[in-house]
C-alpha cells in the first residue's frame, strides 16, 4: 500500500489546566481528608475517622462497582441490587454460624479462613440469584427504564420478604471471629482491625477490577461496550452474554459487600440492602455512570464525608452525602469521571 | 453480475413508524466495489445498518454468500465475515488505538504482517498506537475505523461515507488506502457522497431514491452521463466537488 500523503498532524501538548481537570477527581479524596484534618481538633480522632471512612467507602464501592457496570453496559437500572446485599449478608452470616469450629478457634488463620468461606458462600448464592434475576426479571424489560425501575423494585420487595420468611422477622445480632475483634493503637488512635481488613479487601478488589478492565479482552469488551454497544456487536461479540457475566459478577460483589457490611455492624436485617442503596446510588451517580474508577473515588468521598460530619455535627450527617452529590453534580453534571457515550 | 457476495431482495425496513426502506433490491458482486449513491435521507445508511442487523428488516431477504442473514443477530452477521465502518466511525474513544485494533481482530492476535500493512496505509496509527482513540483527529479516527475493518480477513466490507467531513489531503489518503484494499480483491459495498472518490473507486453503482434502488449499472456509465446523474441525484458530479 502507498503511504498517506501530506498528513502528519501532531498532538498539541496539553496545558496545565487540562491536566488539572483530568486529575481533579483523584485529588478530591486527599483534599477532603486534609479538610477533615483541619476541622477535627485531635489528630488521633482524625486518624480513627479517616480509617473508618475509608473502610466504609471500600465496602460501599464493593456493592456499587457491579451496579455501575450493569448500568453502563446495558443501560439497565437495577433497584433490586440492594436485595443481593441483604441476601449476601444473611448467607454469609449463616455460613459463619455453621463454621463455629473455625470462628471460635484461637488461631487467626482459621478465623480468616472462616471469613473467606463465608464470603465465598455469600458470593456464590448472590451470583446464582443474580443470574436468575437477570433472566426472569431484567431480560423482559431491556430498553424500558420505567419498567426496569418498577419491576426491579418489585423484585427487591419480594426478595426482602423471602428473607423474612427464611430467616425470621427479627434482626440478627452476632459477633465477629476473635481475630477480627478489637482495635490496634497507632499514634494514639484506636483503629479497629476489621476496618483495616475492609480497606485491604476493597483496595485489592479495585486494583483487580482495574487490571481486568485494562488488560483482558473481556475487560476491553466491557469498556468498549459501555461506550458503544452497537459497534462491539458489529465486531462480532455477543455483548448479551458478556452482560450476563457482568450482572452475575456484580450481584456476587453486592453479596460480598453485604457480608462485609454485616460483619462491620455486627447486626443484619432484611432491609439493610435497601437502606444502603441510597449511598450506593449516590456513589454511582457522582462517580459517573459506568465508570469503575469514578465509583471508587465517589465511595471514598462518601465514606469520609459521612464519618467526618457525623463527628463534627451529628445532625448534619444525614444530609452531608446528599450535599456532596449536589455539589459534585453542579461541578460535573455527568459525574466526576464521565463515561463517553456514543449516542 | 454473476456470483454476487451479497443480494438484497425486496427489503423493507421501518424505523419507528417511518417506512425507510421500501423494497430494496441490490446486488453486490464478489471482488468488486459497489457504490451506493443517492441524495441525503433516501436510505443508504439504513440499507447498510439493515444488512448488519442493526435495524431489522420487516420483510425481504438478505443473502450473504449463499445464506439468508436477514434474521441473524448482529454478532453472527459480523462473524460470517462482514467488516463494518459506520457513518459515525464507531471508535471506542476511551480505548487506545491499539486496544481498538485488538478488539477488531476478534479471532486472534493481530497478525504482524497485517499490522504493518495497516501502518503503511495509515502512518498516523503507528504514531498514536498507544494514545486514547478519543484524542485522534477526525481523519485519524476515520483511518482507525477502516483499519479496524481491515484487522481481519473479511469477505465483505460495508463502508459508510469514509470521506465525510475530511480535509482534502486526508480524503486522498483514504482513497488510496481503499484503492489498495480493492486491489487485493476485496468485495466492498460503500456509501459515498464525494462523487470524485466514488467515480474512481467504484466498479458498479446503485442509486437510491425514496427507499428504493432506482438505477444500477457500471460506475463508468453513470460517471459519463451528466443528464443521468442530474435525473437520479439532482446534481451532476461536478456539483459534488468532482473534477
Coordinates of C-alpha atoms in Angstrom, one line a residue:
Chain A
X1 CA 0.0 0.0 0.0
X2 CA 1.1 3.5 -0.5
X3 CA 1.6 5.9 2.3
X4 CA -0.9 8.6 3.1
X5 CA 0.4 11.8 1.5
X6 CA 0.7 15.1 3.3
X7 CA -1.0 14.3 6.6
X8 CA 1.3 14.4 9.6
X9 CA -0.7 16.0 12.4
X10 CA 0.8 16.0 15.9
X11 CA -0.6 16.1 19.3
X12 CA -0.8 19.6 20.8
X13 CA 0.8 19.4 24.3
X14 CA -1.9 19.7 26.9
X15 CA -1.9 22.7 29.0
X16 CA -1.8 22.6 32.8
X17 CA -5.4 23.5 33.1
X18 CA -6.4 20.5 31.1
X19 CA -4.2 18.2 33.1
X20 CA -5.6 19.6 36.3
X21 CA -9.2 19.0 35.1
X22 CA -8.3 15.4 34.4
X23 CA -6.6 14.8 37.8
X24 CA -9.2 16.8 39.8
X25 CA -11.4 13.8 40.8
X26 CA -8.3 12.0 42.1
X27 CA -7.3 15.0 44.2
X28 CA -10.7 15.3 45.9
X29 CA -10.1 12.4 48.3
X30 CA -6.8 13.7 49.7
X31 CA -8.4 17.2 49.7
X32 CA -11.3 16.0 51.7
X33 CA -9.0 14.2 54.1
X34 CA -6.9 17.4 54.5
X35 CA -10.1 19.4 55.2
X36 CA -11.1 16.9 57.8
X37 CA -7.6 17.2 59.4
X38 CA -8.0 21.0 59.6
X39 CA -11.6 20.7 61.0
X40 CA -11.0 18.0 63.6
X41 CA -9.1 19.2 66.6
X42 CA -7.3 16.0 67.7
X43 CA -5.0 14.2 65.3
X44 CA -5.9 10.8 66.8
X45 CA -9.6 11.3 66.3
X46 CA -8.9 12.3 62.7
X47 CA -6.9 9.2 62.0
X48 CA -9.7 7.0 63.5
X49 CA -12.3 8.7 61.5
X50 CA -10.3 8.6 58.3
X51 CA -9.7 4.8 58.5
X52 CA -13.3 4.3 59.4
X53 CA -14.4 6.4 56.5
X54 CA -12.1 4.6 54.1
X55 CA -13.4 1.3 55.3
X56 CA -16.9 2.4 54.9
X57 CA -16.1 3.7 51.4
X58 CA -14.4 0.5 50.3
X59 CA -17.5 -1.5 51.4
X60 CA -19.8 0.8 49.5
X61 CA -17.5 0.5 46.5
X62 CA -17.7 -3.3 46.6
X63 CA -21.5 -3.0 46.5
X64 CA -21.6 -0.2 43.9
X65 CA -19.0 -1.4 41.4
X66 CA -21.2 -4.0 39.8
X67 CA -24.2 -1.6 39.6
X68 CA -22.2 1.0 37.7
X69 CA -21.1 -1.5 35.1
X70 CA -24.6 -3.0 34.8
X71 CA -25.9 0.4 34.0
X72 CA -23.0 1.4 31.8
X73 CA -23.1 -1.7 29.7
X74 CA -26.8 -2.3 29.1
X75 CA -28.5 0.9 30.4
X76 CA -30.2 -1.2 33.0
X77 CA -31.3 0.5 36.2
X78 CA -31.4 -2.2 38.8
X79 CA -33.2 -1.2 42.0
X80 CA -33.0 -4.8 43.1
X81 CA -29.3 -4.6 43.6
X82 CA -29.9 -4.0 47.3
X83 CA -31.5 -7.4 47.7
X84 CA -28.2 -9.1 46.8
X85 CA -26.6 -7.1 49.6
X86 CA -29.1 -8.4 52.1
X87 CA -29.0 -11.9 50.9
X88 CA -25.2 -11.9 50.9
X89 CA -25.2 -10.8 54.5
X90 CA -27.7 -13.5 55.6
X91 CA -26.0 -16.3 53.7
X92 CA -22.5 -15.2 54.8
X93 CA -23.5 -14.8 58.5
X94 CA -25.4 -18.1 58.3
X95 CA -22.3 -19.8 57.0
X96 CA -20.2 -18.2 59.7
X97 CA -22.5 -19.5 62.3
X98 CA -22.2 -23.0 60.8
X99 CA -18.5 -22.7 60.9
X100 CA -18.3 -22.1 64.6
X101 CA -15.4 -24.6 64.8
X102 CA -13.3 -22.2 62.8
X103 CA -14.6 -18.9 64.1
X104 CA -14.2 -19.9 67.7
X105 CA -10.7 -21.3 67.2
X106 CA -7.9 -19.3 68.8
X107 CA -6.0 -19.3 65.5
X108 CA -6.2 -16.1 63.4
X109 CA -5.6 -18.2 60.3
X110 CA -8.6 -20.4 61.0
X111 CA -10.7 -17.3 61.7
X112 CA -9.7 -15.7 58.4
X113 CA -10.5 -19.0 56.7
X114 CA -14.0 -18.9 58.2
X115 CA -14.4 -15.4 56.9
X116 CA -13.2 -16.3 53.4
X117 CA -15.5 -19.3 53.3
X118 CA -18.5 -17.2 54.4
X119 CA -17.6 -14.6 51.8
X120 CA -17.4 -17.3 49.1
X121 CA -20.8 -18.8 50.2
X122 CA -22.4 -15.3 50.1
X123 CA -20.9 -14.6 46.6
X124 CA -22.0 -18.0 45.2
X125 CA -25.5 -17.5 46.5
X126 CA -25.9 -14.0 45.3
X127 CA -24.2 -14.7 42.0
X128 CA -26.7 -17.5 41.3
X129 CA -29.5 -15.3 42.4
X130 CA -28.3 -12.6 40.1
X131 CA -28.3 -15.0 37.2
X132 CA -31.9 -15.9 37.9
X133 CA -32.9 -12.3 38.5
X134 CA -31.4 -11.2 35.1
X135 CA -33.2 -14.0 33.3
X136 CA -36.6 -13.7 34.9
X137 CA -36.9 -10.0 35.8
X138 CA -34.4 -7.9 33.9
X139 CA -34.4 -9.5 30.5
X140 CA -38.0 -8.9 29.6
X141 CA -37.6 -5.1 30.2
X142 CA -34.5 -4.2 28.3
X143 CA -34.6 -0.7 26.9
X144 CA -37.5 0.4 29.1
X145 CA -36.3 2.4 32.1
X146 CA -39.6 3.0 33.8
X147 CA -40.5 -0.7 33.6
X148 CA -37.0 -1.6 34.9
X149 CA -37.4 0.6 37.9
X150 CA -40.9 -0.8 38.7
X151 CA -40.0 -4.4 38.2
X152 CA -36.7 -4.4 39.9
X153 CA -38.1 -2.5 42.8
X154 CA -40.8 -5.3 43.0
X155 CA -38.0 -7.9 42.9
X156 CA -36.3 -6.1 45.8
X157 CA -39.5 -6.3 47.9
X158 CA -40.1 -10.0 47.1
X159 CA -36.6 -11.0 48.0
X160 CA -36.7 -8.9 51.2
X161 CA -39.9 -10.7 52.2
X162 CA -38.4 -14.1 51.3
X163 CA -35.5 -13.3 53.7
X164 CA -38.1 -12.7 56.4
X165 CA -39.7 -16.0 55.6
X166 CA -36.5 -18.0 55.6
X167 CA -34.5 -16.3 58.4
X168 CA -37.4 -14.9 60.5
X169 CA -38.6 -11.3 61.2
X170 CA -36.1 -10.2 63.8
X171 CA -32.7 -8.6 63.2
X172 CA -29.8 -11.0 63.9
X173 CA -27.0 -9.9 66.2
X174 CA -23.7 -11.8 66.2
X175 CA -20.1 -11.1 66.8
X176 CA -17.1 -11.3 64.6
X177 CA -14.5 -14.0 64.8
X178 CA -12.0 -13.4 67.6
X179 CA -9.1 -12.4 65.4
X180 CA -11.2 -9.5 63.9
X181 CA -12.3 -8.1 67.2
X182 CA -10.7 -5.2 69.0
X183 CA -8.5 -2.4 67.8
X184 CA -4.9 -1.6 67.2
X185 CA -3.4 1.6 68.7
X186 CA -1.4 3.7 66.3
X187 CA -0.2 7.2 67.0
X188 CA -2.6 7.4 69.9
X189 CA -5.6 6.5 67.7
X190 CA -7.7 3.4 68.1
X191 CA -8.1 1.6 64.8
X192 CA -10.4 -1.3 64.6
X193 CA -8.7 -4.3 63.0
X194 CA -11.7 -5.2 60.9
X195 CA -11.7 -1.8 59.3
X196 CA -8.2 -2.4 58.1
X197 CA -9.3 -5.7 56.6
X198 CA -12.2 -3.9 54.8
X199 CA -9.8 -1.4 53.4
X200 CA -7.4 -4.1 52.2
X201 CA -10.2 -6.2 50.6
X202 CA -11.7 -3.1 48.9
X203 CA -8.3 -1.9 47.6
X204 CA -7.4 -5.3 46.3
X205 CA -10.7 -5.7 44.5
X206 CA -10.4 -2.2 42.9
X207 CA -6.9 -3.0 41.6
X208 CA -8.0 -6.4 40.3
X209 CA -11.0 -4.9 38.6
X210 CA -8.9 -2.1 37.0
X211 CA -6.4 -4.7 35.8
X212 CA -9.1 -6.9 34.4
X213 CA -10.8 -4.0 32.6
X214 CA -7.5 -2.9 31.1
X215 CA -5.5 -6.0 30.4
X216 CA -8.0 -8.6 29.3
X217 CA -10.1 -9.0 26.2
X218 CA -13.3 -9.3 28.2
X219 CA -12.3 -6.1 30.0
X220 CA -11.8 -4.3 26.7
X221 CA -15.2 -5.6 25.5
X222 CA -16.8 -4.2 28.7
X223 CA -15.2 -0.8 28.4
X224 CA -15.9 -0.6 24.7
X225 CA -19.5 -1.8 25.3
X226 CA -20.1 0.9 27.9
X227 CA -19.3 3.5 25.2
X228 CA -20.8 1.9 22.1
X229 CA -22.8 -1.3 22.4
X230 CA -23.7 -1.5 18.8
X231 CA -20.2 -1.3 17.5
X232 CA -19.0 -4.0 19.8
X233 CA -21.7 -6.3 18.4
X234 CA -20.8 -5.2 14.8
X235 CA -17.3 -6.5 15.6
X236 CA -18.8 -9.9 16.3
X237 CA -19.0 -10.0 20.1
X238 CA -22.2 -11.3 21.7
X239 CA -22.5 -8.5 24.3
X240 CA -25.6 -10.0 25.8
X241 CA -23.5 -13.0 27.0
X242 CA -20.9 -10.6 28.4
X243 CA -23.6 -8.6 30.1
X244 CA -25.0 -11.7 31.9
X245 CA -21.5 -12.3 33.2
X246 CA -21.2 -8.8 34.4
X247 CA -24.6 -9.0 36.1
X248 CA -23.7 -12.2 37.9
X249 CA -20.3 -10.8 39.0
X250 CA -21.9 -7.5 40.1
X251 CA -24.5 -9.4 42.1
X252 CA -21.8 -11.6 43.7
X253 CA -19.9 -8.4 44.6
X254 CA -23.1 -6.9 46.2
X255 CA -23.3 -10.1 48.2
X256 CA -19.6 -9.8 49.3
X257 CA -20.3 -6.1 50.2
X258 CA -23.3 -7.3 52.2
X259 CA -21.5 -9.8 54.3
X260 CA -18.7 -7.4 54.9
X261 CA -21.1 -4.7 56.0
X262 CA -22.9 -7.1 58.2
X263 CA -19.6 -8.1 59.9
X264 CA -18.8 -4.4 60.3
X265 CA -22.1 -3.6 62.0
X266 CA -22.4 -7.0 63.8
X267 CA -26.2 -6.9 63.0
X268 CA -28.1 -7.8 59.9
X269 CA -31.6 -7.1 58.8
X270 CA -33.6 -7.9 55.7
X271 CA -33.8 -4.2 54.8
X272 CA -30.1 -3.4 55.2
X273 CA -29.5 -3.7 51.5
X274 CA -32.4 -1.4 50.6
X275 CA -31.2 1.2 53.1
X276 CA -27.6 1.0 51.8
X277 CA -28.8 1.5 48.2
X278 CA -29.2 5.2 48.9
X279 CA -25.5 5.5 49.4
X280 CA -24.7 3.1 46.6
X281 CA -26.8 5.2 44.1
X282 CA -25.1 8.4 45.3
X283 CA -21.7 6.8 44.7
X284 CA -22.6 5.5 41.2
X285 CA -24.1 8.9 40.2
X286 CA -21.3 11.1 41.5
X287 CA -18.7 8.7 40.1
X288 CA -20.1 8.9 36.6
X289 CA -22.5 6.1 35.5
X290 CA -20.4 3.2 34.0
X291 CA -17.1 4.3 35.5
X292 CA -15.4 2.0 37.9
X293 CA -12.7 4.5 38.9
X294 CA -15.3 7.2 39.4
X295 CA -17.3 4.8 41.6
X296 CA -14.2 4.0 43.7
X297 CA -13.4 7.7 44.3
X298 CA -17.1 8.5 44.9
X299 CA -17.3 5.7 47.5
X300 CA -14.2 7.0 49.4
X301 CA -15.6 10.6 49.3
X302 CA -19.0 9.4 50.7
X303 CA -17.3 7.3 53.4
X304 CA -15.0 10.1 54.6
X305 CA -17.7 12.8 54.4
X306 CA -20.1 10.7 56.4
X307 CA -17.6 10.0 59.2
X308 CA -16.2 13.5 59.5
X309 CA -19.5 15.2 59.5
X310 CA -21.0 12.7 62.0
X311 CA -18.2 13.5 64.4
X312 CA -18.3 17.3 63.9
X313 CA -22.0 17.9 63.6
X314 CA -24.0 14.7 64.0
X315 CA -27.3 16.3 62.9
X316 CA -25.8 17.1 59.5
X317 CA -24.6 13.6 58.9
X318 CA -27.8 12.5 57.1
X319 CA -27.7 15.3 54.6
X320 CA -23.9 15.5 54.1
X321 CA -23.8 13.0 51.3
X322 CA -26.8 14.4 49.5
X323 CA -24.9 17.8 49.8
X324 CA -21.8 16.2 48.4
X325 CA -23.8 14.8 45.5
X326 CA -25.4 18.1 44.7
X327 CA -22.0 19.9 44.8
X328 CA -20.4 17.3 42.5
X329 CA -23.2 17.3 40.1
X330 CA -23.1 21.1 39.9
X331 CA -19.5 20.9 39.1
X332 CA -19.7 17.9 36.7
X333 CA -23.3 17.0 35.8
X334 CA -22.2 13.7 34.3
X335 CA -20.3 12.7 37.4
X336 CA -16.6 13.0 38.3
X337 CA -15.3 10.7 35.6
X338 CA -17.9 10.9 32.8
X339 CA -18.1 8.0 30.5
X340 CA -18.2 8.7 26.8
X341 CA -21.4 7.6 25.2
X342 CA -21.7 7.1 21.5
X343 CA -25.3 8.3 21.2
Chain B
X1 CA -23.2 -9.7 -12.3
X2 CA -22.9 -13.4 -11.7
X3 CA -21.8 -14.8 -8.3
X4 CA -22.8 -12.0 -6.0
X5 CA -21.4 -11.8 -2.5
X6 CA -24.5 -10.0 -1.3
X7 CA -28.0 -9.8 -2.5
X8 CA -30.9 -7.9 -1.1
X9 CA -34.4 -8.9 -2.3
X10 CA -37.4 -6.6 -1.6
X11 CA -36.0 -5.5 1.7
X12 CA -38.4 -3.3 3.8
X13 CA -37.1 -1.6 7.0
X14 CA -39.2 0.6 9.3
X15 CA -37.7 2.9 11.9
X16 CA -40.5 3.6 14.4
X17 CA -43.5 4.4 12.3
X18 CA -41.4 5.6 9.3
X19 CA -41.0 3.3 6.3
X20 CA -37.4 3.9 5.4
X21 CA -36.6 1.1 3.0
X22 CA -39.5 0.3 0.7
X23 CA -38.4 -2.8 -1.2
X24 CA -34.6 -2.5 -1.8
X25 CA -33.2 -4.9 -4.5
X26 CA -29.5 -4.7 -4.6
X27 CA -26.7 -7.0 -5.8
X28 CA -23.0 -6.6 -4.7
X29 CA -20.7 -8.6 -7.0
X30 CA -17.8 -10.5 -5.5
X31 CA -14.4 -8.9 -5.7
X32 CA -15.7 -5.6 -6.8
X33 CA -16.6 -2.2 -5.3
X34 CA -20.2 -1.3 -5.4
X35 CA -21.1 2.3 -4.7
X36 CA -24.4 3.1 -3.1
X37 CA -25.3 6.6 -4.1
X38 CA -28.2 9.0 -3.7
X39 CA -29.4 12.1 -2.0
X40 CA -29.4 12.6 1.7
X41 CA -32.1 10.7 3.5
X42 CA -33.0 8.2 0.9
X43 CA -32.0 5.2 3.0
X44 CA -28.3 4.5 2.2
X45 CA -27.2 4.3 5.8
X46 CA -30.3 2.4 6.7
X47 CA -29.5 -0.1 4.0
X48 CA -26.0 -0.8 5.5
X49 CA -27.4 -0.9 9.0
X50 CA -30.1 -3.4 7.9
X51 CA -27.5 -5.6 6.3
X52 CA -25.6 -5.6 9.7
X53 CA -28.8 -6.4 11.6
X54 CA -28.6 -3.1 13.5
X55 CA -32.1 -2.3 12.1
X56 CA -34.4 -5.3 11.5
X57 CA -35.8 -5.8 8.0
X58 CA -39.6 -6.1 8.3
X59 CA -39.6 -8.2 5.2
X60 CA -37.4 -9.3 2.4
X61 CA -34.3 -11.5 2.0
X62 CA -30.7 -10.6 2.6
X63 CA -28.4 -13.3 1.2
X64 CA -24.8 -13.2 2.1
X65 CA -22.6 -15.7 0.3
X66 CA -25.5 -18.1 0.0
X67 CA -27.0 -17.8 3.4
X68 CA -30.0 -15.7 4.4
X69 CA -28.9 -13.4 7.2
X70 CA -32.0 -11.2 7.5
X71 CA -33.0 -12.7 10.8
X72 CA -29.4 -13.2 12.2
X73 CA -28.3 -11.2 15.2
X74 CA -25.6 -8.6 14.6
X75 CA -22.7 -10.5 16.1
X76 CA -23.5 -13.6 14.0
X77 CA -23.5 -11.4 10.8
X78 CA -20.1 -9.9 11.7
X79 CA -18.7 -13.4 12.4
X80 CA -19.9 -14.5 9.0
X81 CA -17.2 -12.2 7.6
X82 CA -18.6 -8.7 7.2
X83 CA -16.5 -5.8 8.3
X84 CA -18.5 -2.6 9.0
X85 CA -17.4 1.0 9.1
X86 CA -20.4 3.0 10.3
X87 CA -21.1 6.6 9.4
X88 CA -20.1 7.9 12.8
X89 CA -17.0 5.7 12.7
X90 CA -17.9 3.9 16.0
X91 CA -14.5 4.5 17.5
X92 CA -14.1 3.5 21.2
X93 CA -12.6 6.8 22.3
X94 CA -11.8 5.6 25.9
X95 CA -9.6 2.8 24.5
X96 CA -6.2 3.3 22.9
X97 CA -5.7 2.8 19.1
X98 CA -4.0 -0.5 20.0
X99 CA -7.0 -1.7 22.1
X100 CA -9.4 -0.7 19.3
X101 CA -7.4 -2.9 17.0
X102 CA -7.1 -5.8 19.5
X103 CA -10.9 -5.8 19.7
X104 CA -11.3 -5.7 15.9
X105 CA -9.1 -8.7 15.5
X106 CA -11.7 -11.0 17.1
X107 CA -10.4 -14.4 16.1
X108 CA -6.9 -13.9 17.4
X109 CA -4.0 -11.6 17.8
X110 CA -3.5 -9.0 15.0
X111 CA -1.0 -10.6 12.6
X112 CA 2.3 -8.8 12.3
X113 CA 2.1 -8.6 8.5
X114 CA -1.4 -7.2 8.6
X115 CA -0.4 -4.6 11.2
X116 CA 2.5 -3.5 9.1
X117 CA 0.2 -3.2 6.0
X118 CA -2.2 -1.1 8.1
X119 CA 0.6 1.1 9.3
X120 CA 1.8 1.6 5.7
X121 CA -1.6 2.7 4.7
X122 CA -2.3 4.8 7.7
X123 CA 1.0 6.0 9.2
X124 CA -0.6 8.1 12.0
X125 CA -1.9 4.9 13.5
X126 CA 1.6 3.8 14.2
X127 CA 2.5 7.2 15.7
X128 CA -0.5 7.2 18.0
X129 CA -0.7 3.5 18.7
X130 CA -0.8 3.8 22.4
X131 CA -2.9 7.0 22.6
X132 CA -6.6 7.1 23.5
X133 CA -8.5 7.0 20.3
X134 CA -10.7 9.8 21.5
X135 CA -7.7 12.2 21.1
X136 CA -7.3 11.5 17.4
X137 CA -8.3 14.0 14.8
X138 CA -11.4 13.3 12.7
X139 CA -9.4 12.0 9.8
X140 CA -7.3 9.8 12.0
X141 CA -10.4 8.3 13.6
X142 CA -11.7 7.5 10.1
X143 CA -8.4 5.8 9.4
X144 CA -8.8 3.8 12.6
X145 CA -12.4 2.9 11.7
X146 CA -11.2 1.5 8.3
X147 CA -8.1 -0.1 9.8
X148 CA -10.4 -1.9 12.3
X149 CA -12.5 -3.3 9.5
X150 CA -9.2 -4.5 7.9
X151 CA -7.9 -6.1 11.1
X152 CA -9.1 -9.5 9.9
X153 CA -9.8 -11.1 6.6
X154 CA -13.4 -10.1 5.8
X155 CA -15.5 -11.4 2.9
X156 CA -17.3 -8.1 2.5
X157 CA -16.7 -4.6 3.7
X158 CA -19.6 -2.2 4.4
X159 CA -18.2 1.3 4.5
X160 CA -20.4 4.3 5.2
X161 CA -19.1 7.6 3.9
X162 CA -15.4 7.3 4.6
X163 CA -14.5 10.7 3.4
X164 CA -17.3 12.6 5.1
X165 CA -16.1 15.9 6.6
X166 CA -12.4 15.2 5.9
X167 CA -9.8 17.6 4.7
X168 CA -8.8 17.1 1.0
X169 CA -5.4 15.7 1.9
X170 CA -6.9 13.1 4.1
X171 CA -9.6 12.3 1.5
X172 CA -6.7 11.4 -0.8
X173 CA -5.1 9.2 1.8
X174 CA -8.4 7.5 2.4
X175 CA -9.0 6.9 -1.3
X176 CA -5.5 5.4 -1.8
X177 CA -6.0 3.1 1.1
X178 CA -9.3 2.0 -0.2
X179 CA -7.8 1.5 -3.6
X180 CA -5.2 -0.8 -2.1
X181 CA -7.9 -2.8 -0.4
X182 CA -9.7 -3.1 -3.7
X183 CA -6.5 -4.2 -5.4
X184 CA -6.4 -7.1 -3.0
X185 CA -9.7 -8.3 -4.4
X186 CA -11.9 -7.3 -1.6
X187 CA -15.6 -7.1 -2.0
X188 CA -16.8 -3.6 -0.9
X189 CA -20.3 -2.0 -0.6
X190 CA -19.7 1.7 0.1
X191 CA -21.8 4.7 0.6
X192 CA -20.0 7.8 -0.7
X193 CA -21.2 11.3 -1.3
X194 CA -17.9 12.6 -2.7
X195 CA -18.6 11.8 -6.3
X196 CA -15.0 12.0 -7.5
X197 CA -13.9 9.4 -4.9
X198 CA -16.9 7.3 -5.8
X199 CA -16.2 7.5 -9.5
X200 CA -12.5 6.5 -9.1
X201 CA -13.1 3.6 -6.7
X202 CA -16.4 2.2 -7.9
X203 CA -16.9 -0.6 -10.3
X204 CA -20.6 -0.7 -10.0
X205 CA -23.1 1.9 -8.9
X206 CA -26.6 1.6 -7.4
X207 CA -28.6 4.8 -6.9
X208 CA -31.2 5.1 -4.3
X209 CA -34.2 7.3 -4.0
X210 CA -37.1 7.2 -1.6
X211 CA -36.1 3.9 0.0
X212 CA -35.6 2.1 -3.3
X213 CA -32.9 1.4 -5.8
X214 CA -33.8 3.4 -8.9
X215 CA -30.8 2.7 -11.1
X216 CA -28.0 0.1 -11.2
X217 CA -25.2 -0.2 -13.7
X218 CA -21.5 0.3 -14.3
X219 CA -19.9 3.2 -12.4
X220 CA -18.3 4.4 -15.7
X221 CA -21.7 4.7 -17.3
X222 CA -23.1 6.9 -14.6
X223 CA -19.9 8.9 -14.4
X224 CA -20.0 9.6 -18.1
X225 CA -23.7 10.6 -18.3
X226 CA -24.3 14.0 -16.7
X227 CA -28.0 14.1 -17.6
X228 CA -28.4 10.7 -15.9
X229 CA -26.7 12.0 -12.7
X230 CA -28.9 15.0 -12.6
X231 CA -32.0 12.9 -13.1
X232 CA -31.1 10.4 -10.4
X233 CA -29.4 12.6 -7.8
X234 CA -30.5 16.1 -8.6
X235 CA -26.9 17.2 -9.1
X236 CA -24.2 16.5 -11.5
X237 CA -20.9 15.1 -10.3
X238 CA -19.2 18.4 -10.8
X239 CA -21.5 20.0 -8.3
X240 CA -20.4 17.3 -5.8
X241 CA -16.9 18.6 -5.9
X242 CA -15.5 16.2 -8.6
X243 CA -13.3 17.3 -11.4

